[in-house]
Amino acid sequence: MKKIKIIGAGLAGSEAALQMAKAGYKIDLYEMRPHTNTPAHNTDLFAELVCSNSLKSNLIDTASGLLKAEMDILGCELLKIAREAAVPAGNALAVDRYIFAEKVTTIIKNTPNIKIINEEVTSFDNEETILACGPLISDNLTQSLLKIIGKDYLYFFDAIAPIVSIDSIDQTKIFAKTRYDKGDADYLNCFFDKIEYEDFVQALINGEKYEAKEFENNFLNNVNFTFYENCMPIEELAKRGIDTLRFGVMKPIGLENPETGKRPYAVIQLRLENINKTSYNLVGCQTMLKQHEQQKIFSLIPGLQNAEFLRYGSIHRNTYLNTPKIANVDFSLKNASNIRLAGQITGVEGYVESIFSGLLTSLIYLQKIESLPEVTISGQLWRYLTTQNDNFTPMNANFGLLPDLFMEKKNKKLKKQLLSERSLETFKL
Ligand SMILES: Cc1cc2nc3c(=O)[nH]c(=O)nc-3n(C[C@H](O)[C@H](O)[C@H](O)COP(=O)(O)OP(=O)(O)OC[C@H]3O[C@@H](n4cnc5c(N)ncnc54)[C@H](O)[C@@H]3O)c2cc1C
């Protein structure tokens, strides 16, 4: 029986383990938690979602929805499990993070031929290996990896959003509604008038936050301090101008108050965190603010004046590699072809993309695919990760990756629909 070692039982590693087991491989699956933890994981479960509980849209005419449809065709295992753990979230696939991770863990534990080893891997050997350690890869293994790949890597930090308990939300000051009334009214909306909004923005700007030097640990000399644009701390966005939040994460459009019919000046949306509907995530409020400041400033949000914070926002290291430079088209390392990369560390961005990467690396390894159509998101993500690029940064699923349709009239909605249809038609061939 053929053997493979998988390092990391996160999203990519769990998907890869299930794919390799399905193909008859014997797997040694290494996971360092709970003995050694990462700065963001809270449990010893596999495939834990560390920040938002959303796997984004299910709609086929969105890039994430299309990627998921393509992954279904490719036989993805984790998406099936995610749907079993889904909580209501309009058109999005959001999960109860605990139930999702528990289901993945149980399935993997009950899969014959997967041996689980709860140990931190600190070095590499000559065995066939899938490296799926994620953006919070342990320092020891990073040092070993650097010895193989040289200095071609990037290194930065990320920020996560707070969670509040439902009991502590003032229901008289919020309304339930999904933007444009698409899907069920699964989001709670905290609405601001102009004065409340401006006070909130000012408080964010003035809030005391963790400075970079407090969490740089000098474990690498090359510190590139930057954020994912779509995980930018809210206080950083606030600094860009008084209206930045109102036209971004706090935009009120499509969120008219059902009682008055009026559109609020700005809105913070609260997204359901768990099936029991006991906790809500402050959408877009990822932050580097100190905890006492979060308590003070987020309590300015109408409806959250007495909020109980079940989890504060926080900051974390986030590592990815320059994959096009250091790896081959099958994600094997140029300097150690027995090691293949999977997950966020390859330079994909996002939960679904990380699962996709675990799926992709294993399907290539198993020689189940040699290429993917260029009109698909999956095909283009693969191409992006393996094409030399002087400005290589993490990439998520987006329609900009796809070859254009060159439509005469500009109709964005129709175009997305046609792009999706073209992709799925091609996949069926
Ligand atoms: C703080 C933070 C917040 C994020 N928020 C979001 C979000 O809201 N939405 C989104 O779409 N994406 C988010 N991401 C990005 C990304 O989607 C997730 O990090 C995702 O979990 C990556 O999947 P992965 O499988 O590559 O890594 P992970 O899911 O992190 O799995 C890696 C696993 O490897 C283990 N490991 C690490 N080193 C070793 C070692 N040496 N030996 C053994 N095991 C090891 C870890 O314990 C972990 O279980 C976030 C990332 C971070 C860091």
XYZ file of C-alpha atoms and ligand atoms in Angstrom:
482
model
C 0.000 0.000 0.000
C 1.343 3.445 -0.943
C 2.105 5.806 1.949
C 2.058 9.552 2.405
C 2.666 11.929 5.290
C 0.396 14.942 5.690
C 1.522 17.732 8.025
C -1.368 19.794 9.414
C -4.998 18.703 9.896
C -6.508 22.082 9.058
C -8.780 22.711 6.096
C -6.345 21.715 3.348
C -4.747 18.827 5.274
C -8.126 17.317 6.227
C -9.366 17.493 2.628
C -6.109 16.007 1.357
C -6.238 13.187 3.935
C -9.777 12.211 2.910
C -8.881 12.334 -0.800
C -5.737 10.242 -0.362
C -7.561 7.711 1.831
C -10.331 7.417 -0.775
C -7.642 6.574 -3.328
C -6.322 3.751 -1.144
C -3.291 5.446 0.420
C -2.049 4.852 3.929
C -1.703 8.223 5.634
C 0.257 9.510 8.595
C -1.598 12.700 9.503
C 0.421 14.967 11.825
C -1.361 17.642 13.846
C 0.482 19.559 16.566
C -2.604 20.722 18.466
C -3.430 20.414 21.350
C 0.184 19.931 22.558
C 1.460 22.896 20.597
C -1.108 25.537 19.735
C -1.285 28.295 17.143
C -2.111 31.881 18.161
C -5.629 31.564 16.641
C -6.953 28.012 17.108
C -9.072 27.322 20.219
C -9.703 23.573 20.052
C -7.917 20.323 19.283
C -10.351 19.657 16.427
C -9.400 19.308 12.771
C -10.499 21.887 10.184
C -11.182 24.548 12.806
C -12.328 27.872 11.324
C -10.332 30.502 13.186
C -12.214 33.687 12.309
C -15.488 34.138 10.437
C -17.828 31.130 10.220
C -18.739 31.931 6.615
C -17.662 29.960 3.576
C -19.176 32.748 1.496
C -21.893 32.681 -1.133
C -23.637 29.621 -2.480
C -24.881 31.502 -5.523
C -23.469 30.191 -8.763
C -23.090 33.698 -10.196
C -20.609 34.672 -7.475
C -16.964 33.674 -7.698
C -17.001 31.775 -4.405
C -20.264 30.018 -5.331
C -18.780 29.023 -8.663
C -15.583 27.727 -7.072
C -17.676 25.618 -4.686
C -19.691 24.212 -7.614
C -16.445 23.327 -9.385
C -15.088 21.717 -6.217
C -18.266 19.632 -5.956
C -17.637 18.343 -9.477
C -14.056 17.511 -8.471
C -15.369 15.462 -5.535
C -14.587 17.735 -2.552
C -15.270 16.075 0.821
C -15.164 19.037 3.233
C -17.870 20.985 1.419
C -20.264 18.061 1.927
C -19.506 18.156 5.643
C -19.883 21.949 5.745
C -23.385 21.692 4.325
C -24.303 19.239 7.086
C -23.118 21.808 9.656
C -24.711 24.833 7.963
C -26.481 27.584 9.912
C -28.990 29.935 8.230
C -27.106 32.775 6.482
C -29.159 33.895 3.497
C -27.416 32.829 0.316
C -24.134 32.142 2.068
C -22.768 28.859 3.340
C -22.060 29.627 7.002
C -21.445 26.818 9.459
C -21.583 26.145 13.160
C -17.808 26.097 13.498
C -17.778 23.581 16.343
C -20.130 21.112 14.669
C -18.229 21.406 11.382
C -14.826 20.764 12.963
C -16.208 17.965 15.139
C -17.744 16.220 12.135
C -14.505 16.483 10.119
C -12.517 15.138 13.074
C -14.871 12.208 13.644
C -14.933 11.260 9.957
C -11.134 11.357 9.731
C -10.731 9.368 12.955
C -13.115 6.735 11.599
C -11.454 6.505 8.183
C -9.381 3.345 7.883
C -5.739 3.902 6.876
C -5.481 7.378 8.410
C -3.155 7.289 11.398
C -3.328 10.438 13.497
C -0.143 11.589 15.185
C -0.549 14.520 17.563
C 2.948 15.930 17.280
C 4.588 19.035 15.999
C 6.714 18.169 12.955
C 9.936 20.155 13.180
C 11.928 18.878 10.213
C 11.540 17.141 6.871
C 12.675 13.689 5.781
C 12.627 11.864 2.445
C 9.076 10.571 2.751
C 6.372 11.657 0.336
C 4.793 14.607 2.172
C 1.976 17.098 1.819
C 2.773 20.248 3.784
C -0.533 21.816 4.853
C 0.516 23.767 7.945
C -1.428 26.892 7.109
C -0.588 30.536 7.679
C 0.278 29.835 11.334
C 2.884 27.146 10.633
C 5.019 26.507 13.709
C 8.288 28.405 14.010
C 10.435 25.269 14.145
C 9.070 23.892 10.897
C 9.329 27.305 9.254
C 13.034 27.340 10.013
C 13.428 23.871 8.456
C 11.435 24.973 5.428
C 13.598 28.050 4.996
C 16.673 25.836 4.819
C 15.089 24.153 1.789
C 13.537 27.079 -0.045
C 15.914 29.925 0.830
C 14.539 33.377 1.541
C 11.679 33.425 -0.986
C 8.746 33.738 1.386
C 6.537 36.468 2.720
C 5.514 37.111 6.264
C 2.736 39.245 7.692
C -0.092 39.630 10.199
C -3.869 39.364 10.091
C -6.744 40.490 12.341
C -9.992 38.754 13.459
C -13.471 40.078 14.403
C -15.190 39.963 17.835
C -18.197 37.767 18.676
C -21.019 38.921 21.005
C -23.758 36.965 22.772
C -27.354 37.298 21.551
C -28.688 37.906 25.076
C -26.619 41.045 25.389
C -27.909 42.683 22.188
C -30.597 45.354 22.621
C -33.262 44.027 20.213
C -35.137 47.341 20.217
C -32.244 49.037 18.411
C -31.642 46.554 15.605
C -33.566 44.910 12.790
C -33.227 41.537 11.089
C -32.738 41.713 7.348
C -30.525 40.383 4.599
C -29.190 42.888 2.085
C -31.796 43.483 -0.652
C -33.984 40.913 1.180
C -32.153 38.114 -0.605
C -32.727 34.899 1.388
C -34.028 34.713 4.943
C -33.528 37.602 7.366
C -30.535 35.955 8.963
C -28.450 39.045 9.663
C -29.055 41.472 12.482
C -28.430 45.087 11.566
C -27.226 47.766 13.947
C -28.105 51.075 12.349
C -26.416 54.431 12.859
C -27.480 58.024 12.333
C -24.858 60.546 11.170
C -23.748 61.624 14.654
C -23.517 58.079 15.978
C -21.512 57.072 12.910
C -19.048 59.948 13.173
C -18.522 59.341 16.901
C -17.855 55.666 16.182
C -15.336 56.428 13.414
C -13.541 58.933 15.632
C -13.386 56.460 18.511
C -11.891 53.830 16.203
C -9.233 56.262 15.033
C -8.339 57.248 18.604
C -8.484 53.733 20.049
C -5.382 52.291 21.656
C -4.116 49.327 19.698
C -1.386 46.728 19.716
C 1.714 48.058 18.031
C 3.645 45.900 15.612
C 6.659 45.713 17.912
C 4.576 44.041 20.612
C 3.961 40.961 18.540
C 6.925 40.798 16.213
C 8.924 37.955 17.629
C 12.070 38.330 15.554
C 11.890 34.733 14.507
C 12.450 35.883 10.978
C 14.429 38.936 10.044
C 12.347 39.719 7.014
C 9.189 41.230 8.486
C 6.777 42.522 5.892
C 4.039 44.143 7.928
C 0.882 44.208 5.864
C -2.722 42.854 5.874
C -5.041 41.099 3.516
C -7.088 43.906 2.059
C -10.387 42.133 2.876
C -9.307 41.377 6.455
C -8.075 44.925 7.108
C -8.583 46.067 10.719
C -11.598 48.361 10.954
C -9.568 51.088 12.672
C -7.127 51.111 9.735
C -10.041 51.574 7.321
C -11.469 54.333 9.524
C -8.234 56.276 9.149
C -8.637 56.413 5.384
C -11.425 59.010 5.585
C -14.694 59.718 7.337
C -16.812 58.007 4.660
C -14.624 54.963 3.987
C -16.547 52.647 6.325
C -19.936 53.943 5.178
C -19.041 53.065 1.609
C -17.414 49.795 2.624
C -18.120 47.355 5.462
C -20.794 49.654 6.946
C -22.660 50.402 3.733
C -26.423 50.725 4.303
C -27.533 50.067 0.724
C -30.196 47.375 0.457
C -30.715 47.567 4.227
C -33.728 49.865 4.563
C -35.286 49.695 8.023
C -38.423 47.483 7.630
C -40.331 49.629 10.161
C -39.639 53.061 8.672
C -38.704 52.126 5.100
C -35.758 54.512 5.483
C -32.156 53.700 4.665
C -29.893 54.211 7.716
C -26.787 56.397 7.514
C -24.553 53.378 8.125
C -24.954 49.779 9.325
C -22.902 47.164 11.129
C -24.201 43.698 10.315
C -24.148 40.860 12.825
C -23.828 37.375 11.355
C -25.028 34.246 13.108
C -22.170 32.224 14.564
C -23.816 28.963 15.645
C -26.864 26.763 15.055
C -28.266 27.593 18.473
C -28.353 31.269 17.509
C -26.606 32.314 20.686
C -23.738 34.310 19.260
C -23.138 36.814 16.508
C -20.036 37.972 14.684
C -19.502 41.702 14.047
C -19.079 41.617 10.281
C -16.051 43.590 9.106
C -14.915 44.490 12.637
C -11.621 42.608 12.647
C -9.306 44.676 14.787
C -5.986 45.281 16.453
C -7.559 47.367 19.221
C -6.721 46.416 22.788
C -9.496 44.450 24.515
C -10.605 47.202 26.887
C -10.831 49.547 23.886
C -12.928 47.025 21.961
C -15.314 46.819 24.906
C -15.590 50.612 24.956
C -15.685 51.346 21.218
C -17.860 48.494 19.948
C -20.341 49.339 22.700
C -20.945 52.589 20.789
C -22.649 50.493 18.095
C -26.412 50.997 18.523
C -27.811 47.834 20.113
C -24.436 46.750 21.509
C -24.279 49.215 24.406
C -24.300 46.290 26.862
C -22.629 43.741 24.589
C -21.024 40.695 26.126
C -17.922 39.838 24.115
C -17.601 36.071 23.743
C -14.465 36.576 21.723
C -12.503 39.736 21.204
C -10.944 40.598 17.910
C -7.232 39.968 17.782
C -4.118 39.899 15.660
C -2.169 36.974 14.289
C 0.814 36.142 12.231
C 0.008 34.970 8.738
C 2.613 33.292 6.577
C 2.596 32.312 2.913
C 5.221 31.253 0.426
C 6.207 32.498 -2.985
C 4.864 29.318 -4.555
C 5.469 30.189 -8.229
C 9.130 30.700 -7.408
C 9.810 27.749 -5.152
C 7.410 25.059 -6.421
C 6.651 23.139 -9.604
C 3.287 23.094 -11.340
C 2.264 20.057 -9.230
C 3.111 22.013 -6.020
C 6.192 19.911 -5.290
C 9.125 21.966 -4.044
C 11.824 22.573 -6.639
C 14.487 21.812 -4.027
C 12.716 18.801 -2.443
C 10.280 17.157 -4.842
C 8.967 14.745 -2.173
C 7.316 17.725 -0.414
C 4.117 19.183 -1.883
C 2.376 22.323 -0.695
C -1.335 22.688 0.087
C -3.590 25.293 1.704
C -3.223 28.938 2.567
C 0.551 28.662 2.702
C 0.589 28.262 -1.111
C -0.815 31.780 -1.507
C -4.529 31.067 -1.764
C -6.657 33.327 0.394
C -9.710 32.094 2.283
C -11.326 29.006 3.763
C -12.880 27.687 0.554
C -9.710 28.380 -1.401
C -7.645 26.538 1.237
C -9.918 23.505 1.029
C -9.676 23.741 -2.750
C -5.893 23.786 -2.535
C -5.881 20.593 -0.435
C -8.176 19.004 -2.993
C -6.081 20.211 -5.931
C -2.717 19.075 -4.577
C -4.057 15.600 -3.849
C -5.859 15.188 -7.181
C -2.686 16.195 -9.036
C -0.630 13.829 -6.885
C -3.072 11.009 -7.576
C -2.879 11.837 -11.280
C -6.631 12.284 -11.388
C -6.214 15.607 -13.147
C -3.501 16.889 -15.458
C -5.044 20.275 -16.076
C -8.267 22.213 -15.457
C -10.133 24.280 -18.056
C -8.887 27.840 -18.292
C -12.449 29.218 -18.131
C -12.857 27.883 -14.575
C -11.988 29.591 -11.300
C -10.209 26.440 -10.134
C -8.145 26.296 -13.326
C -7.202 29.958 -12.996
C -6.307 29.697 -9.299
C -4.010 26.789 -10.152
C -2.462 28.842 -12.933
C -2.040 31.874 -10.643
C -0.248 29.845 -7.976
C 2.200 28.394 -10.447
C 2.904 31.335 -12.748
C 5.884 33.574 -11.957
C 4.770 36.972 -10.731
C 6.932 39.756 -9.320
C 4.061 40.915 -7.120
C 2.819 37.542 -5.926
C 0.292 38.016 -3.092
C -2.499 35.739 -1.783
C -5.411 35.281 -4.169
C -9.048 34.423 -3.588
C -11.708 33.240 -6.017
C -12.821 36.155 -8.168
C -14.241 36.676 -11.620
C -11.267 38.823 -12.557
C -9.265 35.605 -12.886
C -11.394 34.361 -15.777
C -10.864 35.092 -19.469
C -13.248 37.882 -20.509
C -16.478 37.374 -22.409
C -16.203 40.617 -24.399
C -19.897 41.378 -24.196
C -21.129 44.346 -26.157
C -23.331 45.771 -23.445
C -22.053 46.094 -19.903
C -24.376 44.102 -17.703
C -22.362 42.917 -14.712
C -24.978 40.537 -13.365
C -25.579 38.863 -16.699
C -21.857 38.661 -17.339
C -21.206 36.825 -14.079
C -24.011 34.437 -14.848
C -22.600 33.730 -18.317
C -19.080 33.307 -16.954
C -20.399 30.768 -14.461
C -22.416 28.896 -17.066
C -19.405 28.759 -19.361
C -17.264 27.332 -16.577
C -19.721 24.658 -15.496
C -20.514 23.657 -19.094
C -16.806 23.184 -19.755
C -16.376 21.142 -16.602
C -19.102 18.758 -17.707
C -17.357 17.987 -21.022
C -6.199 34.771 12.163
C -6.709 34.329 10.841
C -8.008 34.610 10.479
C -8.513 34.185 9.242
N -9.799 34.464 8.928
C -10.337 34.010 7.778
C -11.716 34.251 7.489
O -12.433 34.848 8.266
N -12.205 33.798 6.326
C -11.444 33.108 5.460
O -11.971 32.703 4.416
N -10.124 32.875 5.698
C -9.540 33.317 6.839
N -8.226 33.090 7.126
C -7.366 32.489 6.116
C -7.451 30.965 5.888
O -8.619 30.685 5.177
C -7.409 30.112 7.134
O -6.215 30.347 7.803
C -7.494 28.615 6.801
O -7.698 27.894 7.988
C -6.258 28.084 6.107
O -6.376 26.709 5.887
P -5.099 25.770 5.937
O -5.565 24.367 5.825
O -4.101 26.235 4.949
O -4.458 26.010 7.374
P -5.083 25.703 8.820
O -6.543 25.501 8.714
O -4.552 26.735 9.735
O -4.425 24.307 9.180
C -3.050 24.148 9.428
C -2.885 23.117 10.515
O -1.502 22.775 10.622
C -1.169 22.625 11.990
N 0.293 22.811 12.098
C 1.016 23.944 11.923
N 2.332 23.682 12.051
C 2.442 22.358 12.323
C 3.566 21.489 12.558
N 4.807 21.939 12.537
N 3.320 20.184 12.821
C 2.035 19.690 12.850
N 0.948 20.486 12.640
C 1.152 21.798 12.362
C -2.005 23.685 12.672
O -2.214 23.388 14.026
C -3.315 23.630 11.873
O -4.247 22.742 12.424
C -7.678 33.488 8.342
C -6.366 33.212 8.711
C -5.883 33.621 9.938
C -4.477 33.311 10.315
